[in-house]
Coordinates of C-alpha atoms and ligand atoms in Angstrom, one line a residue:
M838 CA 27.9 26.7 -47.3
V839 CA 25.8 24.9 -49.0
A840 CA 27.4 21.5 -47.8
K841 CA 26.9 23.1 -44.0
D842 CA 23.5 24.5 -44.7
M843 CA 21.6 20.6 -45.7
L844 CA 24.2 18.9 -43.4
C845 CA 22.6 21.3 -41.0
K846 CA 18.9 20.1 -42.5
R847 CA 19.7 16.7 -42.4
R848 CA 21.0 17.1 -39.1
I849 CA 17.6 18.9 -37.6
V850 CA 15.4 16.3 -40.2
A851 CA 16.8 13.6 -38.3
M852 CA 16.0 14.9 -35.2
W853 CA 13.1 16.4 -36.3
Y854 CA 10.2 13.8 -35.2
Q855 CA 11.1 12.9 -32.3
K856 CA 12.3 16.6 -31.1
V857 CA 9.1 18.2 -32.4
F858 CA 6.7 17.0 -29.8
S859 CA 8.9 18.1 -26.9
F860 CA 8.6 20.9 -28.8
I861 CA 5.4 22.0 -28.3
F862 CA 5.5 22.2 -24.8
F863 CA 7.6 24.8 -25.6
I864 CA 5.8 26.2 -28.6
Y865 CA 2.8 26.5 -26.4
A866 CA 4.4 28.2 -24.0
S867 CA 5.5 31.1 -26.1
F868 CA 1.8 31.1 -27.8
Y869 CA 0.6 32.2 -24.7
F870 CA 3.5 35.2 -24.5
S871 CA 1.3 37.9 -26.4
E872 CA -2.1 37.2 -24.5
T873 CA -1.6 39.3 -21.4
V874 CA -3.8 39.8 -18.5
G875 CA -2.5 41.7 -16.5
Y876 CA -1.6 40.8 -13.1
E877 CA 0.0 42.8 -11.2
Y878 CA 2.8 41.6 -8.4
E879 CA 6.4 41.9 -7.3
M880 CA 8.8 40.4 -9.3
K881 CA 11.3 39.2 -6.4
T882 CA 14.6 36.8 -6.8
F883 CA 15.8 34.4 -3.9
N884 CA 19.4 32.4 -4.2
V885 CA 19.5 28.7 -4.8
L886 CA 22.2 26.4 -4.9
L887 CA 23.8 25.8 -8.3
D888 CA 23.4 22.2 -6.8
H889 CA 21.6 20.9 -4.9
F890 CA 22.8 16.9 -3.8
S891 CA 26.6 17.0 -2.9
F892 CA 28.7 19.1 -1.1
A893 CA 31.8 18.1 -3.7
L894 CA 31.3 21.5 -5.0
Q895 CA 32.0 24.9 -4.0
Q896 CA 28.5 25.7 -2.9
D897 CA 27.8 28.9 -5.7
T898 CA 24.5 30.1 -5.3
F899 CA 22.9 32.0 -8.2
P900 CA 19.7 33.9 -8.3
L901 CA 15.9 32.3 -8.8
R902 CA 13.7 34.9 -9.8
Y903 CA 9.6 34.7 -8.5
A904 CA 6.6 37.3 -7.9
I905 CA 5.0 37.5 -5.0
N906 CA 0.6 39.4 -4.8
D907 CA -0.1 39.2 -0.7
S908 CA -2.9 41.3 -2.1
Y909 CA -5.6 38.8 -1.1
W910 CA -3.4 37.1 2.4
K911 CA -5.0 37.8 5.7
G912 CA -1.0 36.7 7.6
N913 CA -3.0 33.4 9.6
G914 CA -1.5 31.0 8.1
G915 CA -3.6 31.3 5.4
P916 CA -2.6 29.0 2.0
I917 CA 0.7 29.5 -0.2
F918 CA -0.2 28.6 -3.7
F919 CA 2.2 28.0 -5.4
Y920 CA 3.1 27.6 -8.8
T921 CA 5.6 25.6 -10.1
G922 CA 7.1 26.5 -13.1
N923 CA 7.5 25.2 -16.1
E924 CA 10.3 26.0 -19.8
G925 CA 9.5 29.4 -20.9
M926 CA 10.0 32.9 -18.7
I927 CA 8.3 32.9 -15.5
E928 CA 5.3 35.9 -17.0
L929 CA 3.8 33.3 -19.1
F930 CA 2.5 31.2 -16.8
I931 CA 1.4 34.2 -14.0
E932 CA -0.1 35.4 -17.2
N933 CA -1.9 31.6 -18.5
T934 CA -3.1 30.9 -14.9
G935 CA -6.5 33.0 -14.7
F936 CA -7.0 29.9 -12.2
M937 CA -4.5 30.6 -9.4
W938 CA -5.6 34.3 -9.1
E939 CA -10.0 34.1 -9.7
V940 CA -10.0 31.1 -6.2
A941 CA -7.0 33.2 -3.8
P942 CA -8.9 36.0 -3.2
D943 CA -11.8 32.5 -1.7
F944 CA -9.0 30.9 0.0
D945 CA -6.7 34.4 1.5
A946 CA -4.0 32.8 -0.4
L947 CA -0.6 33.7 -1.1
I948 CA 0.4 33.6 -4.8
V949 CA 4.0 33.0 -5.4
F950 CA 5.0 31.7 -9.5
A951 CA 8.8 30.5 -8.6
E952 CA 10.4 30.9 -12.9
H953 CA 12.1 27.4 -13.4
R954 CA 16.0 27.3 -13.2
Y955 CA 18.0 28.0 -16.4
Y956 CA 14.6 29.6 -18.0
G957 CA 13.1 33.4 -19.0
K958 CA 16.1 35.6 -16.2
S959 CA 17.3 32.9 -13.8
L960 CA 20.0 31.3 -15.5
P961 CA 23.1 30.1 -13.1
F962 CA 25.4 31.5 -16.4
G963 CA 24.6 34.4 -17.5
N964 CA 24.0 34.3 -21.4
E965 CA 27.5 31.7 -21.5
S966 CA 24.0 28.7 -19.3
F967 CA 24.5 26.1 -21.7
A968 CA 27.9 27.3 -23.4
S969 CA 30.0 23.6 -22.4
P970 CA 27.8 20.7 -20.9
D971 CA 30.2 21.9 -17.1
K972 CA 27.6 24.3 -17.4
A973 CA 24.9 23.4 -18.8
G974 CA 24.6 19.6 -16.6
Y975 CA 22.5 21.6 -13.4
L976 CA 19.1 21.9 -15.6
T977 CA 17.3 19.4 -14.3
S978 CA 14.1 18.2 -13.1
L979 CA 14.8 17.4 -9.8
Q980 CA 17.3 20.1 -9.6
A981 CA 14.1 22.9 -9.8
I982 CA 12.0 21.7 -7.4
A983 CA 15.4 21.3 -5.1
D984 CA 15.3 25.2 -5.9
F985 CA 11.2 24.9 -5.3
V986 CA 11.6 23.8 -1.6
D987 CA 14.4 26.1 -1.1
L988 CA 11.9 29.1 -1.6
I989 CA 9.2 27.4 0.3
E990 CA 10.7 27.5 2.9
F991 CA 12.8 30.4 2.9
L992 CA 9.4 32.1 2.8
K993 CA 7.4 30.2 5.1
S994 CA 9.7 31.6 7.5
N995 CA 10.4 35.2 6.4
I996 CA 6.3 35.7 6.7
R997 CA 4.8 37.0 9.2
G998 CA 2.5 34.2 10.1
A999 CA 3.3 31.6 6.7
E1000 CA 5.3 29.8 8.9
K1001 CA 2.1 26.9 9.5
S1002 CA 1.0 28.0 6.3
P1003 CA -0.2 24.7 4.1
V1004 CA 1.9 24.8 0.6
I1005 CA -0.8 24.0 -2.5
A1006 CA 1.8 23.3 -5.5
M1007 CA 0.1 24.1 -9.5
G1008 CA 1.0 23.5 -12.9
G1009 CA 0.3 22.6 -16.4
S1010 CA 2.1 20.7 -19.3
Y1011 CA 5.4 20.0 -17.5
G1012 CA 4.8 22.6 -15.0
G1013 CA 1.5 20.2 -14.0
M1014 CA 4.7 17.3 -14.1
L1015 CA 7.1 18.9 -12.1
S1016 CA 3.8 19.5 -8.8
A1017 CA 3.1 16.8 -9.6
W1018 CA 6.5 15.0 -8.7
F1019 CA 7.1 18.2 -6.3
K1020 CA 4.4 16.4 -4.5
I1021 CA 5.7 13.1 -5.7
K1022 CA 9.2 14.2 -3.5
Y1023 CA 8.8 16.1 -1.2
P1024 CA 5.3 14.9 0.2
H1025 CA 6.8 17.0 3.6
V1026 CA 6.8 20.4 1.8
I1027 CA 3.3 21.0 0.6
A1028 CA 0.3 19.5 1.5
G1029 CA -1.8 19.1 -2.0
A1030 CA -1.0 18.9 -7.0
I1031 CA -2.5 19.8 -8.9
A1032 CA -1.2 18.8 -11.5
S1033 CA -3.0 19.4 -15.3
S1034 CA -2.7 18.5 -19.1
A1035 CA 0.7 17.1 -17.1
P1036 CA 2.0 14.0 -19.3
I1037 CA 4.2 12.1 -17.0
W1038 CA 3.9 8.4 -18.8
Q1039 CA 5.6 10.2 -21.6
F1040 CA 8.8 8.3 -21.4
I1041 CA 10.6 5.5 -23.1
G1042 CA 8.1 2.0 -22.7
M1043 CA 5.2 3.4 -21.3
N1044 CA 2.5 3.4 -23.5
P1045 CA 2.6 2.7 -27.5
C1046 CA 4.8 4.2 -28.7
N1047 CA 1.7 6.2 -31.4
T1048 CA -0.8 7.1 -28.6
F1049 CA 0.4 10.9 -29.6
A1050 CA 0.0 11.1 -32.8
K1051 CA -2.9 8.4 -32.8
T1052 CA -4.8 11.2 -30.5
V1053 CA -4.0 13.9 -32.8
T1054 CA -5.1 11.9 -36.2
S1055 CA -9.1 11.3 -33.8
D1056 CA -9.1 15.3 -33.5
F1057 CA -9.1 15.6 -36.8
T1058 CA -10.7 12.7 -37.7
R1059 CA -13.8 13.6 -35.0
E1060 CA -14.3 16.8 -37.2
S1061 CA -14.8 14.4 -40.9
P1062 CA -12.7 11.3 -41.7
E1063 CA -12.2 13.3 -45.3
C1064 CA -10.3 15.4 -43.2
S1065 CA -7.8 13.1 -41.0
N1066 CA -7.8 11.6 -44.7
S1067 CA -6.3 14.5 -46.9
I1068 CA -3.9 15.5 -45.2
R1069 CA -3.1 11.3 -44.9
H1070 CA -3.1 11.8 -48.5
S1071 CA -1.0 14.7 -49.2
W1072 CA 2.3 13.1 -48.0
K1073 CA 3.0 11.2 -50.9
A1074 CA 0.5 13.8 -53.1
I1075 CA 3.3 16.3 -52.1
D1076 CA 6.2 13.8 -53.0
N1077 CA 4.3 13.3 -56.5
V1078 CA 4.3 16.8 -57.0
T1079 CA 7.9 17.9 -55.9
A1080 CA 9.8 14.7 -58.5
T1081 CA 9.6 17.1 -61.4
D1082 CA 11.8 20.8 -61.3
E1083 CA 8.2 22.3 -62.9
G1084 CA 6.0 20.6 -59.7
K1085 CA 8.9 22.5 -57.4
K1086 CA 8.1 25.5 -58.6
W1087 CA 3.8 25.2 -59.2
L1088 CA 4.1 24.1 -54.8
S1089 CA 6.5 26.2 -53.9
A1090 CA 4.2 29.8 -56.0
S1091 CA 0.7 28.2 -55.0
W1092 CA 1.8 27.9 -52.0
R1093 CA 3.8 31.4 -51.6
L1094 CA 6.8 30.1 -49.7
C1095 CA 9.3 32.4 -48.5
E1096 CA 12.3 30.5 -49.7
N1097 CA 12.2 28.2 -52.9
I1098 CA 11.7 24.7 -52.8
T1099 CA 14.6 23.1 -54.5
D1100 CA 17.0 20.1 -55.0
D1101 CA 19.3 20.7 -52.5
N1102 CA 17.1 22.9 -49.9
G1103 CA 15.6 20.4 -47.6
G1104 CA 12.9 22.1 -48.3
V1105 CA 9.8 19.4 -49.0
Y1106 CA 11.5 17.9 -45.5
S1107 CA 11.1 21.7 -43.7
L1108 CA 7.3 21.2 -45.7
K1109 CA 6.4 18.0 -44.8
N1110 CA 7.6 18.8 -40.4
W1111 CA 6.4 22.6 -40.7
L1112 CA 2.3 20.9 -41.1
S1113 CA 3.1 17.3 -38.4
E1114 CA 4.5 20.4 -36.9
I1115 CA 1.1 22.9 -36.9
Y1116 CA -0.9 19.5 -36.7
S1117 CA -0.2 18.4 -33.7
D1118 CA -0.1 22.9 -32.2
L1119 CA -3.6 23.1 -33.2
A1120 CA -4.8 19.5 -31.0
M1121 CA -3.1 21.6 -28.1
M1122 CA -5.1 25.0 -28.7
N1123 CA -8.3 23.7 -30.5
F1124 CA -10.4 25.7 -27.6
P1125 CA -13.3 26.1 -28.0
Y1126 CA -12.8 30.6 -28.3
A1127 CA -11.3 32.1 -30.7
A1128 CA -7.6 33.3 -29.2
K1129 CA -4.8 35.7 -30.0
F1130 CA -2.1 33.9 -30.2
H1131 CA 0.9 34.5 -31.8
H1132 CA -0.5 33.4 -35.0
A1133 CA -4.0 34.3 -34.3
L1134 CA -6.1 31.9 -34.6
P1135 CA -10.2 31.4 -35.1
A1136 CA -12.1 29.4 -31.7
Y1137 CA -11.9 25.7 -32.5
P1138 CA -9.4 26.4 -35.2
I1139 CA -9.0 22.1 -36.7
K1140 CA -12.6 22.3 -37.5
V1141 CA -12.3 25.7 -39.2
L1142 CA -9.5 23.6 -41.1
C1143 CA -10.5 20.5 -41.3
S1144 CA -14.2 22.3 -43.3
Y1145 CA -11.8 23.5 -46.5
L1146 CA -10.3 19.3 -45.7
N1147 CA -13.9 17.6 -47.7
D1148 CA -12.8 15.4 -50.9
S1149 CA -9.4 13.7 -50.1
I1150 CA -8.8 11.4 -53.5
L1151 CA -8.5 14.7 -55.4
P1152 CA -5.7 15.6 -58.0
D1153 CA -2.6 15.9 -56.3
R1154 CA -2.8 20.0 -57.2
Q1155 CA -5.8 19.9 -56.4
L1156 CA -5.9 19.2 -53.4
L1157 CA -3.2 20.7 -52.0
E1158 CA -4.5 23.6 -53.0
S1159 CA -7.0 23.2 -50.6
M1160 CA -4.7 21.7 -47.8
F1161 CA -3.4 25.6 -48.6
R1162 CA -6.4 27.2 -47.3
A1163 CA -6.6 24.4 -45.5
V1164 CA -3.6 25.7 -43.3
S1165 CA -4.4 29.4 -44.1
V1166 CA -6.4 29.5 -41.5
Y1167 CA -3.1 28.8 -39.6
F1168 CA -0.3 30.8 -40.5
N1169 CA -2.3 33.3 -42.1
Y1170 CA -6.1 33.8 -40.1
T1171 CA -5.1 37.5 -39.8
G1172 CA -5.4 37.8 -43.7
D1173 CA -0.9 40.0 -42.5
A1174 CA 1.5 36.5 -43.9
E1175 CA 3.8 38.2 -46.8
C1176 CA 5.1 33.7 -47.3
L1177 CA 4.7 30.8 -46.2
N1178 CA 8.0 30.3 -43.4
L1179 CA 9.0 27.6 -43.2
D1180 CA 11.3 27.6 -40.9
S1181 CA 9.2 27.1 -36.7
S1182 CA 12.0 28.7 -35.1
A1183 CA 10.3 31.7 -37.3
L1184 CA 7.1 31.9 -34.5
Y1185 CA 8.9 32.2 -31.5
P1186 CA 12.2 34.5 -32.3
D1187 CA 12.2 36.6 -29.0
L1188 CA 12.3 33.3 -27.0
G1189 CA 15.7 30.9 -26.5
T1190 CA 14.9 26.7 -26.6
D1191 CA 18.4 26.3 -25.7
G1192 CA 16.6 24.7 -22.3
W1193 CA 13.3 22.5 -24.0
D1194 CA 16.1 22.3 -25.5
Y1195 CA 18.8 20.6 -23.9
Q1196 CA 15.6 18.6 -21.4
T1197 CA 14.4 16.4 -24.1
C1198 CA 18.1 15.3 -24.9
T1199 CA 18.6 14.2 -20.9
E1200 CA 15.9 13.3 -19.4
V1201 CA 12.6 13.9 -21.1
V1202 CA 12.7 11.5 -23.1
Q1203 CA 10.2 9.8 -25.9
D1204 CA 9.9 7.6 -28.0
M1205 CA 7.4 8.5 -30.7
C1206 CA 6.1 6.4 -33.5
Q1207 CA 4.4 7.2 -36.0
D1208 CA 2.9 4.7 -39.0
G1209 CA 0.8 6.5 -40.7
V1210 CA -2.1 3.5 -41.3
D1211 CA -4.2 4.4 -37.3
D1212 CA -2.6 7.9 -37.8
M1213 CA -2.5 10.1 -40.6
F1214 CA 1.8 10.8 -40.1
V1215 CA 4.2 10.0 -42.3
P1216 CA 6.1 7.1 -40.9
Y1217 CA 8.6 6.9 -38.3
K1218 CA 10.5 5.0 -36.2
F1219 CA 12.4 5.4 -33.0
D1220 CA 15.7 5.2 -33.3
F1221 CA 17.7 5.2 -29.6
Q1222 CA 20.5 5.5 -31.1
G1223 CA 20.2 8.0 -33.5
Y1224 CA 18.8 10.5 -30.8
S1225 CA 22.1 10.4 -28.4
D1226 CA 24.1 10.6 -31.4
S1227 CA 22.9 13.9 -31.9
C1228 CA 22.0 15.2 -28.6
Y1229 CA 26.0 14.1 -28.1
N1230 CA 27.0 16.5 -31.3
Q1231 CA 24.7 19.1 -30.1
W1232 CA 25.1 19.3 -26.2
G1233 CA 27.8 17.0 -25.3
V1234 CA 25.2 15.0 -23.5
R1235 CA 23.2 11.5 -24.0
P1236 CA 19.4 11.0 -22.9
S1237 CA 18.7 8.6 -19.9
R1238 CA 16.4 6.0 -21.2
T1239 CA 15.0 5.6 -17.9
E1240 CA 15.1 9.3 -15.8
G1241 CA 11.3 9.7 -15.7
I1242 CA 11.0 5.8 -13.9
T1243 CA 13.9 5.8 -11.7
L1244 CA 13.2 9.3 -10.3
Y1245 CA 9.7 9.6 -10.1
G1246 CA 8.9 5.9 -9.9
G1247 CA 7.1 6.0 -13.9
R1248 CA 3.6 3.9 -13.9
D1249 CA 3.6 3.0 -10.4
I1250 CA 3.1 5.8 -8.5
S1251 CA 0.1 3.6 -5.9
T1252 CA 2.5 5.5 -2.7
A1253 CA 1.4 9.2 -4.2
S1254 CA -1.0 11.1 -2.8
N1255 CA -3.2 14.8 -2.6
I1256 CA -2.3 14.9 -6.1
V1257 CA -5.9 16.0 -9.0
F1258 CA -4.9 14.8 -11.6
T1259 CA -6.8 16.4 -15.1
N1260 CA -6.4 16.0 -18.8
G1261 CA -8.2 17.3 -21.6
L1262 CA -9.1 14.1 -23.5
L1263 CA -8.1 16.2 -27.0
D1264 CA -5.6 17.7 -25.5
P1265 CA -2.9 14.5 -27.7
W1266 CA -0.7 15.0 -24.2
S1267 CA -3.6 13.2 -22.1
G1268 CA -2.8 10.2 -23.0
L1269 CA 0.0 9.9 -22.1
G1270 CA -1.2 11.3 -17.7
V1271 CA -2.7 10.1 -15.1
L1272 CA -6.9 9.3 -16.4
E1273 CA -7.3 6.9 -13.8
N1274 CA -7.1 7.3 -10.0
V1275 CA -4.2 6.3 -8.7
S1276 CA -4.5 5.9 -4.9
E1277 CA -7.1 6.7 -2.2
T1278 CA -6.4 10.6 -2.5
A1279 CA -4.1 11.2 -5.8
V1280 CA -7.4 11.3 -7.8
A1281 CA -7.5 11.8 -11.9
F1282 CA -10.9 14.4 -13.7
V1283 CA -10.6 13.9 -17.3
M1284 CA -12.3 16.1 -19.9
P1285 CA -13.2 15.0 -22.7
D1286 CA -14.5 17.8 -25.3
T1287 CA -11.4 19.8 -23.5
P1288 CA -7.2 20.5 -24.5
H1289 CA -4.2 20.9 -23.9
H1290 CA -4.7 22.7 -19.5
L1291 CA -7.8 24.5 -20.5
D1292 CA -8.8 24.0 -17.0
L1293 CA -6.0 26.4 -15.4
R1294 CA -6.7 29.4 -17.6
A1295 CA -9.2 32.7 -16.9
S1296 CA -12.5 31.4 -16.5
N1297 CA -14.3 32.4 -19.9
P1298 CA -18.1 31.9 -21.0
A1299 CA -17.3 29.7 -23.4
D1300 CA -15.7 27.4 -21.8
P1301 CA -17.1 23.5 -22.2
A1302 CA -19.4 22.4 -18.7
S1303 CA -17.3 19.6 -18.1
V1304 CA -13.9 22.3 -18.3
R1305 CA -16.1 24.6 -15.2
Q1306 CA -16.8 20.9 -13.2
V1307 CA -13.4 20.1 -13.1
R1308 CA -12.5 24.1 -11.2
Q1309 CA -15.0 23.0 -9.0
H1310 CA -13.2 19.9 -7.7
L1311 CA -9.8 21.9 -7.6
R1312 CA -11.3 23.7 -6.1
H1313 CA -12.9 21.3 -3.3
Y1314 CA -9.7 18.9 -2.9
M1315 CA -7.7 22.6 -1.7
S1316 CA -10.2 23.8 0.9
R1317 CA -9.6 19.8 1.9
W1318 CA -6.0 19.6 1.5
I1319 CA -5.4 22.3 4.0
A1320 CA -8.3 21.4 6.6
E1321 CA -6.0 18.3 6.6
H1322 CA -2.9 20.3 6.7
K1323 CA -4.5 22.4 9.6
A1324 CA -6.4 19.4 11.5
A1325 CA -2.7 17.8 11.7
S1326 CA 0.3 20.7 12.9
S1327 CA -2.5 22.1 14.9
Ligands
NAG2772 C1 -1.9 41.3 -6.5 O1 -3.8 41.2 -7.6 C2 -4.2 41.6 -8.2 C3 -5.1 42.0 -9.0 O2 -4.2 41.3 -10.3 C4 -3.6 43.4 -8.0 O3 -5.5 44.0 -8.2 C5 -2.8 43.5 -6.9 O4 -3.5 45.8 -7.1 C6 -2.1 42.5 -6.7 N1 -1.2 43.2 -5.8 C7 0.3 43.5 -5.6 C8 1.2 44.0 -3.9 O5 0.6 43.5 -6.6
NAG2773 C1 28.2 36.8 -23.0 O1 27.4 38.7 -23.2 C2 28.6 39.0 -22.5 C3 29.0 40.8 -23.0 O2 27.8 40.8 -23.4 C4 29.3 39.1 -23.9 O3 31.3 39.4 -23.6 C5 29.8 37.6 -23.4 O4 30.7 37.1 -26.4 C6 28.5 36.7 -24.3 N1 29.1 34.7 -24.6 C7 28.1 34.5 -24.6 C8 28.4 32.6 -25.1 O5 27.4 34.5 -25.8
NAG2774 C1 0.7 10.2 -56.6 O1 1.0 9.2 -57.9 C2 0.8 7.9 -57.3 C3 1.7 7.5 -59.0 O2 1.1 7.9 -60.0 C4 -1.1 8.0 -57.9 O3 -1.5 6.6 -58.2 C5 -1.4 8.5 -56.9 O4 -2.1 8.3 -57.2 C6 -0.4 9.5 -56.4 N1 -0.7 10.7 -55.5 C7 -1.2 9.4 -54.2 C8 -1.7 11.1 -53.3 O5 -0.3 8.7 -54.2
NAG2775 C1 11.2 31.6 -56.7 O1 11.3 31.3 -57.8 C2 10.0 32.2 -58.9 C3 10.8 32.2 -60.7 O2 9.4 30.5 -60.0 C4 11.2 34.2 -58.4 O3 10.2 34.8 -59.2 C5 11.1 33.7 -57.3 O4 11.3 35.7 -56.6 C6 11.5 32.7 -56.3 N1 11.5 33.2 -54.4 C7 12.6 33.2 -53.7 C8 12.5 33.7 -51.9 O5 13.6 33.3 -54.3
NAG2776 C1 -16.4 20.7 -51.1 O1 -16.7 21.8 -51.3 C2 -16.9 22.7 -52.6 C3 -16.7 23.6 -51.4 O2 -17.7 23.8 -50.6 C4 -17.6 21.9 -53.2 O3 -17.9 22.7 -53.6 C5 -17.5 20.5 -53.7 O4 -19.1 19.5 -53.9 C6 -17.1 19.1 -52.1 N1 -16.7 18.1 -52.1 C7 -17.2 17.3 -51.8 C8 -16.4 15.9 -51.8 O5 -18.8 17.2 -50.9
NAG2777 C1 -2.6 35.9 -46.6 O1 -4.2 36.2 -46.2 C2 -4.3 37.9 -47.3 C3 -5.1 38.1 -46.8 O2 -6.3 36.7 -47.5 C4 -3.6 37.3 -49.2 O3 -4.3 38.7 -49.8 C5 -1.6 36.9 -48.8 O4 -1.9 36.5 -50.1 C6 -2.0 35.5 -47.6 N1 -1.1 35.7 -48.0 C7 0.5 34.0 -48.3 C8 0.6 34.0 -47.2 O5 -0.7 32.9 -48.5
NAG2778 C1 -11.7 9.7 -9.5 O1 -11.8 9.6 -7.6 C2 -12.8 10.6 -8.2 C3 -13.0 10.6 -5.2 O2 -13.8 9.4 -5.8 C4 -13.7 10.3 -8.9 O3 -15.1 11.3 -8.5 C5 -13.5 10.1 -9.8 O4 -14.2 10.2 -11.0 C6 -12.7 9.4 -10.4 N1 -12.2 9.7 -11.5 C7 -11.5 8.9 -12.4 C8 -11.0 9.1 -13.5 O5 -12.4 7.9 -11.9

């Protein structure tokens, strides 16, 4: 049993760095969860083809969930705002895309949020959807976008007054990648797309491999160089201290770990992984207002965390004591954590992680690396073969190196039209997104002082000016796309 657990931990460690970055999306989605605003809508289902791209199969279908709100819709050709659901149950995105709800009344828009296949309740084979490669294999972004196309066709032909409606796709994070790809693949189906914090250039070879790690680091250095330096030194301090049994005991006790670190339970790895993960999380969630996510966090949590890390050359144990006080901001802000659980899946117990884990083993593969010099992390090199092998062991599939390029054009999207890419430069994903205008009508806006996809959230008095301004730009482009569509179809 012990041997098996160890093997399992080893495998997780080997995959970890690759996985954690892509999982940050997922984790982020799960953090959304408890922030319920209470928008009202009707939840419906629509039968979609299991496989849109072949006539070989008997044409199996399954019900895809979508939410609809027609309270602002006047039924006379007004626009359809269509959220391209990402890697989670659609309710998460409904509650956290306040922008769409806020602008819909001004446009007399029909609001639609479509769930992504294989997430939430849109499971083609129910609880067996991930049971084997032949069942899971229909989980691809392109199939998901094809679901959206059919749903839009259905809505347009079944809702009175919608036949000629312009459709505007919207999404954040992976949902933003989908809305951009949707416009690129099906320019005739949607009039425009808003892609917020959408790292469509995160795939192998598209950017220096340490882009993500460098941005996370600079978010901490920005508060103070001592802060990122403390973190940079902490890895060695952990190694030093845990080299002895007495040290392991000391660390387990002073960090109040739920499970004591021992020689063979992978505790040191888990601790380092957990730490790296929370730094990346915080870089995405460094919101200007206190937020009640899965854990409560203060406004600007990185600033608060860094206030405890003002001296990077402390002796090992003192450094680690400061580190513990610092990370308590993340896991114990409300003061009710009984112990520190390093198993990060404990963060999101209610959500199946299968879908995203599978996607990171097929299409969503990054060649991320860390060197510990330009960034504050443990050095790590990307090993495609090792990654591929662990995917094969887990899912019976091997990842594609080139999907983002062959399917969606990679960095060559100069033919794209009517897309607005928005990015907050504090967001570690921003460096893997579109920061420059790519064509006459596919444009980019950057928000220097903003984390991950704040612009699509409901407005808040603490929103930075750049976010308010970008929301104005979005409204402007939406009006323009609607007018163009009307002119072309009249
Ligand atoms: C649509 O949303 C608005 C705002 O949340 C709500 O007042 C209205 O009742 C909703 N309409 C439907 C049909 O759910
Ligand atoms: C799926 O659910 C059914 C009925 O609830 C159960 O019998 C079956 O074992 C489940 N399968 C898996 C893979 O969990
Ligand atoms: C770790 O131990 C080495 C060797 O004793 C020492 O030089 C170093 O300062 C210690 N701490 C860190 C953070 O490197
Ligand atoms: C951890 O070790 C201490 C002794 O060092 C012991 O008192 C405690 O019960 C252990 N905790 C767990 C969760 O095993
Ligand atoms: C760091 O902060 C602590 C507590 O506020 C203070 O006692 C200490 O002198 C500071 N260290 C440095 C190097 O500024
Ligand atoms: C969490 O904070 C409370 C209040 O400060 C403290 O009593 C408790 O020990 C902390 N939990 C952990 C695991 O550090
Ligand atoms: C892209 O073009 C728009 C419109 O011309 C402009 O307002 C915007 O600043 C440009 N974005 C960048 C990143 O240069």
